[in-house]
PDB file of C-alpha atoms and ligand atoms in Angstrom:
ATOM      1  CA  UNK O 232     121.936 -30.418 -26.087  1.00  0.00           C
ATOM      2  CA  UNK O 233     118.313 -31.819 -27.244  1.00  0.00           C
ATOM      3  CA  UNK O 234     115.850 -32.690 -24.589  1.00  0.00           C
ATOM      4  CA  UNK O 235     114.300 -35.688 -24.614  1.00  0.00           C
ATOM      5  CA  UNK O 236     110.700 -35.312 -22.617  1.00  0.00           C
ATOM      6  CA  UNK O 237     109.601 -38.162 -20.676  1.00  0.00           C
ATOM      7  CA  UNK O 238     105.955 -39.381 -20.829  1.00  0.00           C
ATOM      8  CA  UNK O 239     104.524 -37.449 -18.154  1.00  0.00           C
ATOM      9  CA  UNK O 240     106.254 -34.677 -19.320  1.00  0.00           C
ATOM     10  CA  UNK O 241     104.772 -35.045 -23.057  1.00  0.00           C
ATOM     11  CA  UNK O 242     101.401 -35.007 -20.817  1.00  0.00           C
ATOM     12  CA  UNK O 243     101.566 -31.554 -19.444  1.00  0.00           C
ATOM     13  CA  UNK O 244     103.032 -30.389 -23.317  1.00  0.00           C
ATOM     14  CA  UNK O 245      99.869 -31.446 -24.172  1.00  0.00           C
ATOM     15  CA  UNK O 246      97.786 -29.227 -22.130  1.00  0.00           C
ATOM     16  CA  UNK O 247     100.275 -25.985 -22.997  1.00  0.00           C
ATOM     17  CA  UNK O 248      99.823 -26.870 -26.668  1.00  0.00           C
ATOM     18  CA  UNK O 249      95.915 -27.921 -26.718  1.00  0.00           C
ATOM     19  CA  UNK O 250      95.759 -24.180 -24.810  1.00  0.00           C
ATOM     20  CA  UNK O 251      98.503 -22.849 -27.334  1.00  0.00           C
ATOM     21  CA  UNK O 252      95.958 -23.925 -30.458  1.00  0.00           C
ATOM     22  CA  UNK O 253      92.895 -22.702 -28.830  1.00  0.00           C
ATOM     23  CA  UNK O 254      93.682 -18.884 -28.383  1.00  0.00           C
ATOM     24  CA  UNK O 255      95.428 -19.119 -31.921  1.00  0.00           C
ATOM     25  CA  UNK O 256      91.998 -20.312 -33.363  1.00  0.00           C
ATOM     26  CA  UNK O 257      89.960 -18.027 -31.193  1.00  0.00           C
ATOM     27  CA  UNK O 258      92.110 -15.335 -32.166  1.00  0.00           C
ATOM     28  CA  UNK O 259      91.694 -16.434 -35.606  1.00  0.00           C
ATOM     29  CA  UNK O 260      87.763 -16.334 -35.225  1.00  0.00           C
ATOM     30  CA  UNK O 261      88.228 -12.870 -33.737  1.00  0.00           C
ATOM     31  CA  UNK O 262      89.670 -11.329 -36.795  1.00  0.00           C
ATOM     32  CA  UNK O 263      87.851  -8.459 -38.522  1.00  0.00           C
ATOM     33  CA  UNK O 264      87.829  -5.181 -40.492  1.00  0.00           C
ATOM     34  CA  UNK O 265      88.486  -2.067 -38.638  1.00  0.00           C
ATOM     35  CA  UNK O 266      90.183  -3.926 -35.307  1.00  0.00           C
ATOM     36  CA  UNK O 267      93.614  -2.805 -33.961  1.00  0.00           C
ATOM     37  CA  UNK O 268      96.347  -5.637 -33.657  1.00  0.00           C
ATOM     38  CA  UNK O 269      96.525  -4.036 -29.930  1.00  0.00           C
ATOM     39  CA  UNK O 270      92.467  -5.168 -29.913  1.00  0.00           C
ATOM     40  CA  UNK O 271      92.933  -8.840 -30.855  1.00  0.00           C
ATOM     41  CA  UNK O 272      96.312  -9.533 -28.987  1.00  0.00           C
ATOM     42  CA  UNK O 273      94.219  -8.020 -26.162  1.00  0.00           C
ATOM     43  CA  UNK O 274      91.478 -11.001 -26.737  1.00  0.00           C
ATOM     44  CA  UNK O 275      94.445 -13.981 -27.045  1.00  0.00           C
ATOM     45  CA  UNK O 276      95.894 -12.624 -23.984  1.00  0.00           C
ATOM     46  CA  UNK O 277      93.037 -12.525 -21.600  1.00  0.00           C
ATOM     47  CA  UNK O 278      91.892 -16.217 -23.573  1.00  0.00           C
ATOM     48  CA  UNK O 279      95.058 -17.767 -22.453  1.00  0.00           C
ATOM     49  CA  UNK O 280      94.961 -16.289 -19.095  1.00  0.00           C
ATOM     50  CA  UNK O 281      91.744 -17.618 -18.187  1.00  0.00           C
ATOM     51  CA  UNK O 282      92.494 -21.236 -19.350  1.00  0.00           C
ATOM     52  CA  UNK O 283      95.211 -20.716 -16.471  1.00  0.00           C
ATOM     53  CA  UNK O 284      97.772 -20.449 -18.489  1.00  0.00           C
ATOM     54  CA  UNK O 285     100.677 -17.710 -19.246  1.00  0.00           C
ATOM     55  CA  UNK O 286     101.201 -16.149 -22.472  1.00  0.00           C
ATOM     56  CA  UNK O 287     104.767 -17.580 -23.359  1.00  0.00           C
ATOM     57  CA  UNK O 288     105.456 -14.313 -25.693  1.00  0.00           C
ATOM     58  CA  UNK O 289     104.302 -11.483 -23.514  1.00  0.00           C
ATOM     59  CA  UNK O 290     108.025 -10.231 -22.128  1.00  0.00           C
ATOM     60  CA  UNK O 291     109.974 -12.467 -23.782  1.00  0.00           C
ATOM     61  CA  UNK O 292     113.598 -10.941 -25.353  1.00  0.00           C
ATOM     62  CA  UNK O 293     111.001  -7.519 -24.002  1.00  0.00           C
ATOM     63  CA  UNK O 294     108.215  -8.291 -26.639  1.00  0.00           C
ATOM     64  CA  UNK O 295     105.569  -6.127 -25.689  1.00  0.00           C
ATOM     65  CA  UNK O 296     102.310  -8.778 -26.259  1.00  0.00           C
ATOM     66  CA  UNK O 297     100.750 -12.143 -25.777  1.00  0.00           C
ATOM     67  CA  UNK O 298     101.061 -12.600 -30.339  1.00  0.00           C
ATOM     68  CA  UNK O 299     102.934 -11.684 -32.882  1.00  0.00           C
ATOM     69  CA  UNK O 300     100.600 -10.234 -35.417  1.00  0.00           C
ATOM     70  CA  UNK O 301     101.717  -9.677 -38.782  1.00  0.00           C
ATOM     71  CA  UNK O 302     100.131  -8.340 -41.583  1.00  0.00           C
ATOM     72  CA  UNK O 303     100.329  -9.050 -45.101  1.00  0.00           C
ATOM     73  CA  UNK O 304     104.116  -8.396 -46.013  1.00  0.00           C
ATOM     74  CA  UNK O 305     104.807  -8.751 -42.647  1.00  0.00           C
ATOM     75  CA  UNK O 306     106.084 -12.321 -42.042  1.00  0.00           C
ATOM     76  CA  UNK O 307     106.884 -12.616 -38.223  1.00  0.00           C
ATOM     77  CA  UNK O 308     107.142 -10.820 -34.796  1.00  0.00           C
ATOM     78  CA  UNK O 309     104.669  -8.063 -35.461  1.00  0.00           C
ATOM     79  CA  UNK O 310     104.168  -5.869 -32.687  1.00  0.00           C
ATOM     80  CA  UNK O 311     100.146  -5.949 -31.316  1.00  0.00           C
ATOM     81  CA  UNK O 312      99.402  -1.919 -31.739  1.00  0.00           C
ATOM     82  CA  UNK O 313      96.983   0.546 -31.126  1.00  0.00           C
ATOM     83  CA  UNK O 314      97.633   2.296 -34.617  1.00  0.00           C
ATOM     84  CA  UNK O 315      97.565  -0.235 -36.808  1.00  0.00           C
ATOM     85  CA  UNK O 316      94.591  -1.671 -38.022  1.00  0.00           C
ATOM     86  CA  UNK O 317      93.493  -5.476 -39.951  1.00  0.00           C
ATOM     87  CA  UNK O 318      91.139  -4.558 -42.984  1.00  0.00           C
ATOM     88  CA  UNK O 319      88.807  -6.956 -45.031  1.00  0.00           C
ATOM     89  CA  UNK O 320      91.137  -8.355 -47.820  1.00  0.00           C
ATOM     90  CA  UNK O 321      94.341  -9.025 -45.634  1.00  0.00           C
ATOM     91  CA  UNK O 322      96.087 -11.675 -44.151  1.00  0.00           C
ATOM     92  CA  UNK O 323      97.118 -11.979 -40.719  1.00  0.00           C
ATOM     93  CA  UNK O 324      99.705 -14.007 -39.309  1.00  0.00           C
ATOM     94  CA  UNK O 325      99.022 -14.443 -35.457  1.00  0.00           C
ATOM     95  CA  UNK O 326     101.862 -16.632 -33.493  1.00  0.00           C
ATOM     96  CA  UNK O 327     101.283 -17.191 -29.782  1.00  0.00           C
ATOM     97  CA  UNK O 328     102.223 -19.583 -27.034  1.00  0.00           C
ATOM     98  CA  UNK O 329     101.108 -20.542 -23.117  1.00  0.00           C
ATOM     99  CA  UNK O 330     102.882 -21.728 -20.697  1.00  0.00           C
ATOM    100  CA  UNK O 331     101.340 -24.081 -17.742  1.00  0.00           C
ATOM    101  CA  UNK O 332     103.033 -26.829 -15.910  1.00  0.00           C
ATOM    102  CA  UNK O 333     106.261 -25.744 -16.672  1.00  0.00           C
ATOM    103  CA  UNK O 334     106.113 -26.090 -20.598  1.00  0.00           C
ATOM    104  CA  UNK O 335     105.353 -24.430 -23.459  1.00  0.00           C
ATOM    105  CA  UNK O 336     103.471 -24.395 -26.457  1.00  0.00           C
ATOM    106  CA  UNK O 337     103.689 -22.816 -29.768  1.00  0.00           C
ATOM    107  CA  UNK O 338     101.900 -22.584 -32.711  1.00  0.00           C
ATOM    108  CA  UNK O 339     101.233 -20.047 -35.886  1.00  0.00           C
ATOM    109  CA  UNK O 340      98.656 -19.298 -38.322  1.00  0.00           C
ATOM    110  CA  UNK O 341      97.685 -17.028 -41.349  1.00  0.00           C
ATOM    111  CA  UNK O 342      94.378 -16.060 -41.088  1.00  0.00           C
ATOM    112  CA  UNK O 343      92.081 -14.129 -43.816  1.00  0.00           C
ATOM    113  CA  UNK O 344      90.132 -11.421 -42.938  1.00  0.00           C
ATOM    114  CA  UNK O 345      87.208 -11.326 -44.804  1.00  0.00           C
ATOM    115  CA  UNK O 346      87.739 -12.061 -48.692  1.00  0.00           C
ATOM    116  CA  UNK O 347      91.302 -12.156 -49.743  1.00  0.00           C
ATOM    117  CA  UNK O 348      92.993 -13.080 -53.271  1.00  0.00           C
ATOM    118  CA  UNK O 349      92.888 -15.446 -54.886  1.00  0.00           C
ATOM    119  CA  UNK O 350      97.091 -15.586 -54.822  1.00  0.00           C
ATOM    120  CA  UNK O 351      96.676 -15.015 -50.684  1.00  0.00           C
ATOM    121  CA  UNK O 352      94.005 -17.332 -50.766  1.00  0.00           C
ATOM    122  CA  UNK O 353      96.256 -20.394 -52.321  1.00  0.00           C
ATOM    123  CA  UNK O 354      99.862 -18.692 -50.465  1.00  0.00           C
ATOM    124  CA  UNK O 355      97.848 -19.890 -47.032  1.00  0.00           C
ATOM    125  CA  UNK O 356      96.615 -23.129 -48.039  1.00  0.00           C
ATOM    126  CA  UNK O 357      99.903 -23.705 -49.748  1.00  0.00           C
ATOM    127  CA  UNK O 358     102.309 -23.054 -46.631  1.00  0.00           C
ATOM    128  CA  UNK O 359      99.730 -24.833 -44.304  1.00  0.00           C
ATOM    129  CA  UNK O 360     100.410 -27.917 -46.533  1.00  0.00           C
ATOM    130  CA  UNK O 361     104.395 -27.564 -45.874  1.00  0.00           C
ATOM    131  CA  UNK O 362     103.785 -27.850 -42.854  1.00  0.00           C
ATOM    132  CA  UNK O 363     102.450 -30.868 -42.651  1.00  0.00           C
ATOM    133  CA  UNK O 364     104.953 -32.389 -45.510  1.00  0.00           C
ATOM    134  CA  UNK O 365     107.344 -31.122 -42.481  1.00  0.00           C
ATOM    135  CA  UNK O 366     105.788 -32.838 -39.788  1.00  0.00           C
ATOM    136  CA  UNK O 367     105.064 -35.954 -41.849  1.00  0.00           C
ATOM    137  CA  UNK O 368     109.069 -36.303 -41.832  1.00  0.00           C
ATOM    138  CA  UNK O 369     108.950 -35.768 -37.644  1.00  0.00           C
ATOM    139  CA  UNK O 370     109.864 -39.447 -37.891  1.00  0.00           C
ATOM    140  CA  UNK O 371     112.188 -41.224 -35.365  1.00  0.00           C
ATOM    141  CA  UNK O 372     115.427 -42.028 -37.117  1.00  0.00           C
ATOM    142  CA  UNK O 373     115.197 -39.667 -39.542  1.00  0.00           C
ATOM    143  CA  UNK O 374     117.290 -36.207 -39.607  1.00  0.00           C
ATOM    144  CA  UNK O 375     116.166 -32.370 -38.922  1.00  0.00           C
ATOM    145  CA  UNK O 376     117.094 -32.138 -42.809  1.00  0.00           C
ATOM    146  CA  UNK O 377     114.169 -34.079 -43.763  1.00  0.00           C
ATOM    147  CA  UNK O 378     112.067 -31.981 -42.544  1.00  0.00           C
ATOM    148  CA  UNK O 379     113.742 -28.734 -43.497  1.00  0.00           C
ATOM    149  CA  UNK O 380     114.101 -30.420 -47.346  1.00  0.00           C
ATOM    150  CA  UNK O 381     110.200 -31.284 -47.369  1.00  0.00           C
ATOM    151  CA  UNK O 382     108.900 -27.750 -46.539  1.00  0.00           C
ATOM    152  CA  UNK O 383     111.340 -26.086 -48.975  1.00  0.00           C
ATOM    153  CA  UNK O 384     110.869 -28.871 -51.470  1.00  0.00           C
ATOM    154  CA  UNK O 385     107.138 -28.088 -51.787  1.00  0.00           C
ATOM    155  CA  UNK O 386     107.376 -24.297 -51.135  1.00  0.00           C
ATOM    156  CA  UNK O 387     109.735 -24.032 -54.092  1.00  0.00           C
ATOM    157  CA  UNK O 388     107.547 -26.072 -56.014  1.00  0.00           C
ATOM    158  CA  UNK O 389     105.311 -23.328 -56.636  1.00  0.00           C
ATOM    159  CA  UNK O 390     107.964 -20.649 -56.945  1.00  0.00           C
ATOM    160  CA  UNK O 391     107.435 -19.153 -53.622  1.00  0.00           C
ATOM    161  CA  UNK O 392     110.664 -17.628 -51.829  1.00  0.00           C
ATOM    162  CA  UNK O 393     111.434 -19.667 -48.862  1.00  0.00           C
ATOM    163  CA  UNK O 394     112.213 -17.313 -45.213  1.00  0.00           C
ATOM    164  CA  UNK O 395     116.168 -18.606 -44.150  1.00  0.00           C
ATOM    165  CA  UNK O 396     116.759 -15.993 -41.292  1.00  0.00           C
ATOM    166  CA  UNK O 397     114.557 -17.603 -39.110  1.00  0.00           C
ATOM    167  CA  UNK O 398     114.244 -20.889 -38.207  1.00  0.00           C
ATOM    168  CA  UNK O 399     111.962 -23.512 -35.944  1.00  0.00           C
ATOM    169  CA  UNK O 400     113.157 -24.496 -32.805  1.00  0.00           C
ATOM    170  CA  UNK O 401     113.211 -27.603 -29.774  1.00  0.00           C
ATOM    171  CA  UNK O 402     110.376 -26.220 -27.377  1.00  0.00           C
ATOM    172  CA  UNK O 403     109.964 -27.450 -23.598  1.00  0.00           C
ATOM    173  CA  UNK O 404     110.562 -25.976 -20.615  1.00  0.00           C
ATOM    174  CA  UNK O 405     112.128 -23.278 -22.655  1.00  0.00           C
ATOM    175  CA  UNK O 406     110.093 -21.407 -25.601  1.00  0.00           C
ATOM    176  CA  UNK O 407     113.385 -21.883 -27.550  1.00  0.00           C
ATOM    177  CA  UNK O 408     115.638 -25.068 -27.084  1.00  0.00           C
ATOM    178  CA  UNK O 409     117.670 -27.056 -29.552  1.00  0.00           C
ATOM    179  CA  UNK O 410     117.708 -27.942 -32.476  1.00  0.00           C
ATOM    180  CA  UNK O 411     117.072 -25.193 -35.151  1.00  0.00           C
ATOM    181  CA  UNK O 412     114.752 -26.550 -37.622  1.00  0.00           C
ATOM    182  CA  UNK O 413     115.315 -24.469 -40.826  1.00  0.00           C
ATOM    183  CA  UNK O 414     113.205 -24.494 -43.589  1.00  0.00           C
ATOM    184  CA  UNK O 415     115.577 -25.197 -45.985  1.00  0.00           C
ATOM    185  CA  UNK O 416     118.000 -27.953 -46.414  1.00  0.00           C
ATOM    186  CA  UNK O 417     119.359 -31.249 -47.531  1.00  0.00           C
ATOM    187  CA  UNK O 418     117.965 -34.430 -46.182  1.00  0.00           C
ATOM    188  CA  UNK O 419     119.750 -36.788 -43.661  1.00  0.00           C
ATOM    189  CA  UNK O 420     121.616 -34.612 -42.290  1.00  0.00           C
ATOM    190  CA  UNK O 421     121.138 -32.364 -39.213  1.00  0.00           C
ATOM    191  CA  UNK O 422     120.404 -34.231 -35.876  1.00  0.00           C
ATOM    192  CA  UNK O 423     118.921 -37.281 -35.665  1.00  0.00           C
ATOM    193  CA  UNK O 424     115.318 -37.339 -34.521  1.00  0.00           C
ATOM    194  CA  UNK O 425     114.394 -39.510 -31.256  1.00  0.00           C
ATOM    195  CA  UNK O 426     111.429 -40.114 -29.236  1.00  0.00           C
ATOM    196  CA  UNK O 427     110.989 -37.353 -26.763  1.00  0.00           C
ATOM    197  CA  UNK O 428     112.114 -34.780 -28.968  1.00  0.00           C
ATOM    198  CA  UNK O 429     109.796 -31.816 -29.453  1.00  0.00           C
ATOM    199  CA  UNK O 430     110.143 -29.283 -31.668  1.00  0.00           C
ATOM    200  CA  UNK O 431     108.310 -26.940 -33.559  1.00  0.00           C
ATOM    201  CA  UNK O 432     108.297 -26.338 -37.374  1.00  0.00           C
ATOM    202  CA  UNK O 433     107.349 -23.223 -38.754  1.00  0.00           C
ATOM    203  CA  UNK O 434     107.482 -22.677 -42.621  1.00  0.00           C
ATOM    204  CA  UNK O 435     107.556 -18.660 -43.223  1.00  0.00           C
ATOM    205  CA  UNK O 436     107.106 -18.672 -47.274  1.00  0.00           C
ATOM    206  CA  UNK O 437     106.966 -15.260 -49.311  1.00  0.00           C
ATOM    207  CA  UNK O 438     105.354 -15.178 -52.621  1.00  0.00           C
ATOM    208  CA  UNK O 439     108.182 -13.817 -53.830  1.00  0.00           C
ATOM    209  CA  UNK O 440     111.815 -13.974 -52.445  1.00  0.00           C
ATOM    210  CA  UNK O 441     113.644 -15.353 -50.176  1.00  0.00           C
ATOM    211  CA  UNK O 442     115.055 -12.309 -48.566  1.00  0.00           C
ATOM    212  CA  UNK O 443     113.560 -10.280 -45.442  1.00  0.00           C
ATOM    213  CA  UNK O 444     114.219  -6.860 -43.510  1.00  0.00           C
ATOM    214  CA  UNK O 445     113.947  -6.166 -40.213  1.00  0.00           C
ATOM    215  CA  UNK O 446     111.293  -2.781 -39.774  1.00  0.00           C
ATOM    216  CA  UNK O 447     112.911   0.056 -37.418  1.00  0.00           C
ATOM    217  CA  UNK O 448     111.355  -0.724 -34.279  1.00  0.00           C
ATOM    218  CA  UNK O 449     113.502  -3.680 -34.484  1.00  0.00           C
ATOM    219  CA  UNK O 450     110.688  -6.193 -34.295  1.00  0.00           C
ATOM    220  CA  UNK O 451     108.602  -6.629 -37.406  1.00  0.00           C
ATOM    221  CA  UNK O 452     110.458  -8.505 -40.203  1.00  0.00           C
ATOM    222  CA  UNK O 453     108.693  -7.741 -43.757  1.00  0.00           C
ATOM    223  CA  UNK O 454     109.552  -9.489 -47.252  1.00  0.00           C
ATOM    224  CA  UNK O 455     112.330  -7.266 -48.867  1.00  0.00           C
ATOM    225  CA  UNK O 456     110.338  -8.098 -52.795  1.00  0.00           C
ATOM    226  CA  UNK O 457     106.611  -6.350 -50.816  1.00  0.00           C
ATOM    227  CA  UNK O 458     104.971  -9.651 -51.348  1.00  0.00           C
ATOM    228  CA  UNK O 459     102.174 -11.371 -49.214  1.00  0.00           C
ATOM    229  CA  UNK O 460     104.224 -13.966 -46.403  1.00  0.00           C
ATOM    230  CA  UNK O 461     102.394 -16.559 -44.616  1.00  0.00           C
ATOM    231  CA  UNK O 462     103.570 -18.306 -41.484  1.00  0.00           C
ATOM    232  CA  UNK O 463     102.292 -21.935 -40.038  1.00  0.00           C
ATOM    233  CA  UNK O 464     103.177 -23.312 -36.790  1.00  0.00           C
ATOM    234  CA  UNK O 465     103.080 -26.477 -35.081  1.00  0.00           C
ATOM    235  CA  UNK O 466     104.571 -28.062 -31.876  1.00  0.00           C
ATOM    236  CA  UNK O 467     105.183 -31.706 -32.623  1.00  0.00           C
ATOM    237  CA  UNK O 468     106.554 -34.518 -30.399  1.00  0.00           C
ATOM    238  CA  UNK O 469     108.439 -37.460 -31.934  1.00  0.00           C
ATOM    239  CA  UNK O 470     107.107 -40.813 -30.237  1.00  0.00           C
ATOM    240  CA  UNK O 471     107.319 -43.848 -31.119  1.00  0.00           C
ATOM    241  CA  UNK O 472     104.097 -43.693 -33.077  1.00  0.00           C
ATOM    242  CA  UNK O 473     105.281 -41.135 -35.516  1.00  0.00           C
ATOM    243  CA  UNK O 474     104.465 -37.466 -35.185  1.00  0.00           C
ATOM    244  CA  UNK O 475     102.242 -36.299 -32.228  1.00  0.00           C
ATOM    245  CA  UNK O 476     100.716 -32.684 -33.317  1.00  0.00           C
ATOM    246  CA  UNK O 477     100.412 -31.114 -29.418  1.00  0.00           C
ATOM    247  CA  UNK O 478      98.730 -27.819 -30.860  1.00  0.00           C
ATOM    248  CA  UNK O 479      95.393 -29.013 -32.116  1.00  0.00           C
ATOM    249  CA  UNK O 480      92.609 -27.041 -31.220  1.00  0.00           C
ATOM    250  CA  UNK O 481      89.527 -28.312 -29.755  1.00  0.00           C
ATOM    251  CA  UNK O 482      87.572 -25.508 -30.137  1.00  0.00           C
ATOM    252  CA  UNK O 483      86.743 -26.058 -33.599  1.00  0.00           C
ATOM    253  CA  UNK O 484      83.875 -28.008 -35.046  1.00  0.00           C
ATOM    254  CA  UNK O 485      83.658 -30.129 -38.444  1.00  0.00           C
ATOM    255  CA  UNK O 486      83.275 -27.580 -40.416  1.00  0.00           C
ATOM    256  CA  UNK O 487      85.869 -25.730 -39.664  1.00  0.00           C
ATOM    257  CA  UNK O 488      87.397 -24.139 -43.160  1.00  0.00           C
ATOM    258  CA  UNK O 489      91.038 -24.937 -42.580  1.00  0.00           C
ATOM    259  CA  UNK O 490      93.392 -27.542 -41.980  1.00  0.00           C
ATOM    260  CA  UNK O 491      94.757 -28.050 -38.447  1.00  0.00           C
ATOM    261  CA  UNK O 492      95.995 -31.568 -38.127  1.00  0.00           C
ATOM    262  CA  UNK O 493      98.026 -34.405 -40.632  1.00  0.00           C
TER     263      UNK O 493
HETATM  264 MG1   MG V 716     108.177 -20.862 -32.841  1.00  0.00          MG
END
């Protein structure tokens, strides 16, 4: 069953995802050489906490932290550790949510840390943009397929290998509710899209390869080809207005580097 969220309850969304965004992009701003992913999960945690809010991962199926970080190959569901250190020239994939009100948010990101690639440099700004082709499809009346055919359309069209094991997902009073929202697919078909739906699309694109392994401490899923994997996340309500993005930061000035919004 999809859950439609009433008015008020798209409200207090709000808050969880305008929290959500801001310890992604603090996190984000945190990122440098030499710090363990146990250091900067550390920083998102106690950032969510004191906006009053809960971190939705830290527990959740037993994940031990308040983000996924992943690192370069790493696509998803990194574990934050005390061994394992970011270093100028890689990209980091942090994915965290907070929960407040009874909702949740959720929301992902690829960060650089320090100078990257060239290829890294265009794989982030690359899946970013799916996302958004995604989201500009988050259109009552259309189908979950139009959004799942827009991020693989455009992935694709630069020969990147597009993640299937994993998928987005309704979010609410639950971090994961129906429907899946793959990033792959046919359009119309899938559910239809109403107002009141939220859901959260979440393009994981590989520059090479489509296929994915899951590391032995039965968390960290890394591109099977060893190439770079970026991951973009937004929680976005379907109104009657078109797309609502509930995870936009606010801590972020003008001059911010990256995209956030449509
Ligand atoms: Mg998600």
């Amino acid at each position: 069953m999809i859950n439609i969220k009433s008015k008020s309850e798209l409200e207090k969304m709000k808050k969880a995802g305008e929290i959500s965004a801001n310890a992604l992009h603090y996190g984000g701003q945190c990122i440098k050489d030499g710090m363990s992913t146990y250091e900067l999960d550390k920083l998102i945690h106690d950032f969510i906490v004191k906006n009053g809010a809960k971190p939705s991962f830290l527990g959740l199926y037993g994940f031990k932290g308040s983000a996924c970080l992943s690192i370069n190959e790493k696509v998803i569901h990194g574990i934050p550790s005390k061994h394992e250190f970011i270093k100028e020239g890689d990209i980091v994939s942090i994915d965290t949510g907070a929960f407040i009100d009874g909702f949740h948010g959720d929301n992902a990101f690829t960060f650089p840390c320090g100078k990257i690639s060239e290829e890294a440099r265009l794989l982030l700004e690359r899946t970013n943009d799916s996302l958004y082709k995604g989201i500009e499809q988050a259109v009552a009346g259309n189908r979950v397929g139009d959004i799942s055919n827009a991020v693989e359309t455009y992935a694709r069209s630069f020969g990147y290998g597009v993640v299937k094991t994993y998928t987005g997902h309704g979010v609410g009073r639950e971090m994961h509710e129906s429907p899946e929202v793959p990033n792959f697919g046919h359009p119309h078909k899938g559910p239809r899209l109403l107002p009141g739906m939220v859901i959260a699309i979440e393009p994981m694109i590989n520059i090479k390869g489509d296929d994915v392994f899951t590391q032995p401490d039965g968390w960290g899923v890394l591109t099977k080809s060893g190439s770079l994997a970026a991951h973009f996340e937004h929680t976005v309500a379907i109104t009657e207005d078109g797309p609502l993005i509930l995870t936009k930061p606010t801590i972020i000035g003008d001059d911010y580097p990256y995209r956030t919004s449509l």
